Amino acid sequence: MIRRPIPHPAWIEVDLKQFKKNIQLIRSHVGNRLFCLPVKANAYGHGLCAMGKAGEEAGVDYLGVSCLQEGVLLRQAGIQIPILVLGAIHEEQVPDLIAYDLEFTISSKYKAELVAQSCERLQKKCRVHLEVDTGMQRTGVRSTTALEVFRYLESAPYFDVVGIYSHLATADTYQDPIALQQTQAFLSLFRQEIFQKSSLIRHLANSGGVLYFPESHQDMVRPGILTYGYMPKQRPAALEGIAPCFSLKAKVSYFKVVSAGEGISYGHTYRTQKQTRIVTVPIGYGDGYRRSLSNRGSVLIRGRRYPIAGTICMDQFMVDIGDKEAYVGDEVVLIGKQGDAEISLQEVADLCDTIPYEILCLFNERIPRLYLDT
Ligand SMILES: *Cc1c(COP(=O)(O)O)cnc(C)c1O
């Protein structure tokens, strides 16, 4: 089924079938654990509520968001499964966190006390996870004070402590010594009896943890980028079937023949060597398609790869197709596959000197998402 937005000549296509397959593959890889699907930052650009719903349909146990707003949007979209706010919360958000039935993170004694005060005023309880910093230095209580904060949470009448977690800073390769150290630091917490409550959900593994550090899997895993289908070259055989579910596409909006020696686009940074055919593609940095791809990136049209000619404008850019064929209305693939040809997200990220995550997050609301689910 295709849910069609208002016709627009550039769009993101999300293959929900592949997405759900990725979830199943990860599930069987990690065995019998809870699955928290990170959908922060508009579900890595794929669309927050649609991906949250797809995750719910695929049977994930939790959705992970970064902040209150994202959790509210998911609840307003009718999502019922537990949602965990991973980022640091602010005390003025407590009434809404509770009203929208969001679990959230306690990352310091100070925050815990502020939350307790809010709960006292509201006469409500809240569901929280204690975050322990084992080496990221972002948020979270130190391992050495985890015990004290946990005791406080357990003794105050306002908290249901649902989970305890940490986040890995360097899990991108096998046997990374820092990730191993963090994992050991996390596991060693549970030598203390107070943390051995069986109801406490222990969670640590991001995508890297899921892939490379089985000891990090614990009670729940939180793989983001992997679930969206991206991974490093080294992958366990069991996860071979994981693939991206995201493509960026557009339709050729203009065609013309340009003589030799003409400058193309702002600043004339591209000059035609000979008479050539130029097509225009209606997407630009105003949609989140990075301007640093000017004169560097490529697109696919009719199964062939062509170079971006000149600077990318806010809303469109040009492509030099030489003496080949392409006309108005032809499909252009900017990220994804067309026939046997492919432009990978990694290729685009490399050209922009960044990581796939950032490229995905930058696509904004102007570019419609089309969900394929058959
Ligand atoms: C973003 C995030 C994840 C997911 O990270 P990936 O690298 O995409 O797997 C997991 N846990 C926390 C706390 C995060 O912030």
XYZ file of C-alpha atoms and ligand atoms in Angstrom:
389
model
C 0.000 0.000 0.000
C 1.245 3.505 -0.795
C -0.001 6.440 1.265
C 0.407 9.307 -1.151
C 1.161 12.823 0.016
C 0.493 15.901 -2.121
C 2.310 15.337 -5.425
C 5.812 16.699 -5.185
C 8.656 15.981 -7.606
C 11.172 14.891 -4.963
C 10.594 12.407 -2.165
C 12.028 9.926 0.304
C 10.869 6.373 -0.203
C 10.838 4.126 2.859
C 10.514 0.390 2.383
C 8.678 -0.680 5.538
C 8.842 -4.322 4.569
C 12.627 -4.205 4.585
C 12.551 -2.227 7.815
C 10.440 -4.878 9.531
C 12.709 -7.568 8.145
C 15.696 -5.764 9.677
C 13.922 -5.791 13.045
C 13.239 -9.537 12.780
C 16.842 -10.301 11.803
C 18.219 -8.331 14.727
C 15.716 -9.967 17.047
C 16.807 -13.438 16.081
C 20.450 -12.400 16.323
C 20.153 -11.140 19.900
C 17.820 -13.883 21.074
C 15.244 -13.382 23.739
C 15.747 -9.727 24.687
C 13.605 -6.659 24.668
C 14.019 -4.426 21.612
C 14.089 -0.656 21.988
C 13.839 1.005 18.586
C 15.495 4.442 18.534
C 13.251 6.828 16.576
C 14.877 10.075 17.660
C 15.560 12.853 15.140
C 12.510 12.027 13.050
C 13.479 8.357 13.110
C 16.868 9.121 11.576
C 15.052 11.140 8.914
C 12.690 8.309 7.972
C 9.653 9.928 9.641
C 8.984 9.684 13.377
C 5.406 8.469 13.650
C 5.364 6.215 10.609
C 8.491 4.410 11.783
C 7.223 4.283 15.354
C 4.031 2.636 14.093
C 5.946 0.253 11.865
C 8.121 -0.675 14.833
C 5.067 -1.256 16.978
C 3.535 -3.446 14.251
C 6.776 -5.392 14.005
C 6.598 -6.090 17.728
C 9.345 -3.922 19.189
C 8.977 -3.470 22.938
C 10.085 0.116 23.337
C 10.636 3.247 21.297
C 13.623 5.408 22.202
C 13.373 9.162 21.695
C 15.655 11.988 22.553
C 13.203 14.430 24.079
C 9.691 15.078 25.341
C 8.416 16.574 22.045
C 9.161 13.403 20.138
C 7.410 11.288 22.728
C 4.331 13.530 22.639
C 4.105 13.267 18.842
C 4.231 9.479 19.056
C 1.497 9.347 21.694
C -0.648 11.762 19.681
C -0.230 9.399 16.740
C -1.786 6.657 18.862
C 1.314 4.661 19.729
C 0.774 2.565 22.829
C 4.032 0.751 23.572
C 6.470 2.088 26.165
C 8.506 5.096 25.095
C 11.781 5.997 26.769
C 13.180 9.527 26.622
C 16.937 9.002 26.450
C 18.110 12.595 26.643
C 18.400 14.666 29.790
C 15.025 15.969 30.878
C 14.228 19.348 32.367
C 12.105 19.766 35.443
C 9.417 21.848 33.724
C 8.805 18.862 31.438
C 7.867 16.479 34.221
C 4.079 17.121 34.133
C 3.973 16.359 30.395
C 6.318 13.395 30.656
C 3.864 11.882 33.105
C 0.707 12.986 31.294
C 1.914 11.388 28.058
C 2.973 8.243 29.832
C 6.639 8.531 28.877
C 9.431 6.776 30.706
C 12.450 8.963 31.127
C 16.053 9.020 32.189
C 17.434 10.034 35.544
C 21.031 11.017 35.011
C 21.977 12.719 38.265
C 20.986 13.017 41.895
C 20.183 16.654 41.292
C 17.726 15.814 38.508
C 16.233 13.074 40.616
C 15.490 15.529 43.400
C 13.920 18.037 41.022
C 11.727 15.317 39.556
C 10.724 14.188 43.031
C 9.644 17.737 43.879
C 7.533 17.932 40.715
C 5.971 14.575 41.457
C 5.166 15.679 44.966
C 3.410 18.782 43.668
C 1.515 16.683 41.128
C 0.900 13.793 43.513
C 1.948 11.440 40.704
C 4.535 8.717 40.240
C 6.839 8.393 37.269
C 8.618 5.555 35.498
C 12.346 6.083 35.133
C 15.572 4.481 33.987
C 18.801 5.291 35.761
C 21.580 6.186 33.346
C 25.099 5.317 34.424
C 28.010 6.932 32.624
C 30.646 4.300 31.951
C 32.810 6.390 29.651
C 30.811 8.590 27.261
C 30.994 11.670 29.527
C 27.705 12.948 28.133
C 25.011 12.309 30.723
C 24.581 9.761 33.463
C 25.681 9.243 37.033
C 29.187 7.910 37.606
C 29.476 4.226 38.418
C 30.727 5.229 41.834
C 27.578 7.176 42.700
C 25.090 4.873 40.940
C 24.405 3.036 44.163
C 23.596 6.185 46.101
C 21.262 7.581 43.432
C 19.571 4.236 42.965
C 18.939 3.978 46.711
C 17.468 7.439 46.660
C 15.140 6.548 43.764
C 14.033 3.376 45.486
C 13.361 5.123 48.769
C 11.469 8.142 47.429
C 7.785 7.333 46.892
C 7.662 8.861 43.418
C 9.721 6.561 41.266
C 9.131 3.241 39.590
C 12.654 2.356 38.585
C 12.139 0.347 35.416
C 15.630 0.137 34.017
C 19.287 0.905 34.325
C 21.421 1.673 31.318
C 24.589 3.097 29.849
C 25.775 4.119 26.388
C 28.825 2.943 24.456
C 31.182 5.542 22.980
C 33.278 3.368 20.660
C 31.452 0.187 19.711
C 32.029 0.496 15.959
C 34.651 -2.240 15.662
C 35.213 -5.730 17.020
C 37.061 -5.926 20.311
C 37.364 -2.187 20.731
C 39.119 -1.937 24.115
C 37.148 1.073 25.340
C 33.816 -0.577 24.531
C 34.993 -3.701 26.344
C 35.970 -1.601 29.327
C 32.606 0.176 29.348
C 30.786 -3.135 29.119
C 32.786 -4.510 32.031
C 32.113 -1.369 34.061
C 28.395 -1.720 33.387
C 28.306 -5.420 34.214
C 30.268 -4.952 37.398
C 27.454 -2.780 38.772
C 25.361 -5.912 39.044
C 27.726 -7.509 41.512
C 26.055 -5.207 44.013
C 22.990 -6.923 45.324
C 20.758 -3.872 45.160
C 20.958 -3.881 41.339
C 20.030 -7.542 41.043
C 16.277 -6.999 41.126
C 14.964 -9.166 38.313
C 12.417 -6.561 37.233
C 15.157 -4.059 36.429
C 15.768 -3.867 32.670
C 19.503 -3.645 32.004
C 20.416 -2.117 28.665
C 23.588 -0.988 26.980
C 23.867 -2.110 23.352
C 23.567 0.361 20.484
C 24.099 -0.929 16.925
C 27.804 -1.480 17.518
C 27.051 -3.358 20.725
C 24.517 -5.569 18.949
C 26.999 -6.329 16.174
C 30.255 -6.733 18.017
C 29.731 -7.087 21.771
C 27.408 -9.947 22.707
C 28.100 -9.360 26.417
C 26.482 -5.939 26.016
C 23.097 -7.338 24.918
C 21.746 -7.781 28.459
C 17.934 -7.483 28.845
C 17.265 -4.971 26.082
C 19.097 -3.715 22.989
C 18.821 -0.246 21.392
C 20.102 -0.539 17.823
C 19.304 2.528 15.703
C 21.357 2.829 12.546
C 21.506 -0.958 12.170
C 17.728 -1.269 12.218
C 17.495 1.357 9.485
C 19.760 -0.944 7.505
C 23.227 0.543 7.716
C 26.287 -1.175 9.014
C 30.002 -1.321 8.697
C 31.655 -3.766 6.323
C 32.215 -6.464 8.918
C 28.862 -8.043 9.642
C 27.925 -11.345 11.221
C 26.550 -13.784 8.624
C 23.218 -13.942 10.458
C 22.654 -10.278 9.643
C 23.461 -10.556 5.930
C 19.833 -9.799 5.033
C 19.840 -6.379 6.646
C 19.530 -3.620 4.064
C 18.653 0.060 3.923
C 14.989 0.950 3.620
C 15.590 4.575 2.621
C 15.882 6.014 -0.889
C 15.971 9.615 -2.031
C 14.339 10.189 -5.399
C 13.153 12.986 -7.667
C 11.852 13.575 -11.155
C 13.739 15.471 -13.830
C 12.039 18.867 -13.979
C 13.824 20.452 -16.971
C 15.949 19.448 -19.955
C 18.084 21.555 -22.235
C 21.042 21.465 -24.587
C 23.909 23.763 -23.594
C 26.782 24.837 -25.867
C 30.472 24.434 -25.091
C 32.007 26.913 -22.667
C 28.867 27.823 -20.702
C 28.937 28.220 -16.916
C 26.343 26.317 -14.917
C 24.558 27.468 -11.712
C 25.593 30.076 -9.125
C 29.181 31.198 -9.438
C 29.648 29.274 -12.699
C 31.814 26.740 -10.874
C 31.114 24.193 -13.627
C 31.852 24.922 -17.272
C 30.767 22.753 -20.193
C 33.683 21.375 -22.221
C 31.578 20.667 -25.279
C 27.955 20.891 -26.275
C 26.053 18.810 -23.764
C 22.672 17.983 -22.284
C 21.798 19.364 -18.888
C 18.870 18.276 -16.764
C 17.525 19.984 -13.656
C 16.561 18.080 -10.501
C 14.063 19.742 -8.111
C 15.725 19.236 -4.749
C 18.349 21.328 -2.976
C 19.908 22.230 0.319
C 16.539 23.708 1.346
C 15.362 20.102 1.566
C 18.485 18.941 3.364
C 20.404 17.732 0.299
C 23.848 18.973 1.209
C 25.394 21.827 -0.771
C 28.813 20.261 -0.301
C 27.787 17.726 -2.965
C 28.135 20.515 -5.556
C 30.416 19.315 -8.385
C 31.156 16.156 -6.355
C 28.035 14.065 -5.976
C 26.306 11.939 -8.596
C 22.806 10.800 -9.412
C 21.305 7.868 -11.281
C 19.008 8.336 -14.260
C 17.900 5.443 -16.467
C 20.361 3.199 -14.625
C 23.399 5.368 -15.389
C 25.479 7.532 -13.100
C 25.911 11.239 -13.881
C 27.785 14.055 -12.149
C 26.184 17.012 -10.417
C 27.128 20.072 -12.475
C 27.745 23.308 -10.577
C 26.597 24.378 -7.155
C 23.488 22.945 -5.552
C 20.870 25.676 -5.168
C 18.315 25.936 -2.371
C 15.657 24.063 -4.332
C 17.284 22.474 -7.365
C 20.524 21.509 -9.077
C 21.802 20.528 -12.500
C 23.226 17.307 -13.883
C 25.388 16.886 -16.997
C 24.206 13.861 -18.983
C 26.611 14.398 -21.917
C 25.086 12.918 -25.074
C 22.889 10.416 -23.223
C 19.128 10.428 -22.929
C 16.995 11.717 -20.089
C 13.833 13.749 -20.198
C 11.449 15.626 -18.013
C 9.654 13.235 -15.680
C 12.399 10.596 -15.591
C 13.142 9.186 -12.151
C 16.371 10.399 -10.558
C 17.880 8.414 -7.694
C 20.071 10.471 -5.372
C 20.467 7.837 -2.650
C 19.537 4.230 -3.315
C 19.354 1.808 -6.206
C 18.237 2.041 -9.791
C 18.641 -1.119 -11.822
C 22.088 -2.469 -11.005
C 23.476 0.926 -10.121
C 23.581 2.261 -6.581
C 24.497 5.430 -4.774
C 25.013 4.431 -1.178
C 24.360 6.651 1.790
C 27.955 5.993 2.823
C 29.209 7.410 -0.485
C 27.177 10.582 0.033
C 28.314 10.882 3.653
C 31.969 10.443 2.627
C 31.650 13.201 0.021
C 30.210 15.485 2.683
C 32.914 14.566 5.193
C 30.375 13.255 7.648
C 28.610 10.092 8.786
C 25.413 8.505 7.413
C 23.462 9.543 10.522
C 23.922 13.232 9.800
C 22.929 13.002 6.144
C 19.694 11.199 7.116
C 18.778 13.650 9.876
C 19.085 16.711 7.695
C 16.181 15.914 5.376
C 13.373 18.148 6.525
C 9.623 18.436 6.338
C 9.477 19.836 2.807
C 10.467 16.524 1.369
C 7.585 14.074 1.592
C 8.080 10.512 2.785
C 6.387 7.745 0.847
C 5.919 4.474 2.735
C 5.877 1.213 0.823
C 4.526 -1.746 2.739
C 3.947 -4.617 0.341
C 21.132 7.130 19.494
C 21.233 6.200 20.607
C 21.208 4.812 20.370
C 21.255 4.218 18.975
O 22.534 4.403 18.414
P 22.939 3.709 17.029
O 24.368 4.015 16.878
O 22.100 4.347 15.976
O 22.646 2.263 17.175
C 21.173 3.971 21.473
N 21.191 4.480 22.730
C 21.236 5.796 22.995
C 21.268 6.276 24.401
C 21.274 6.701 21.940
O 21.342 8.001 22.196
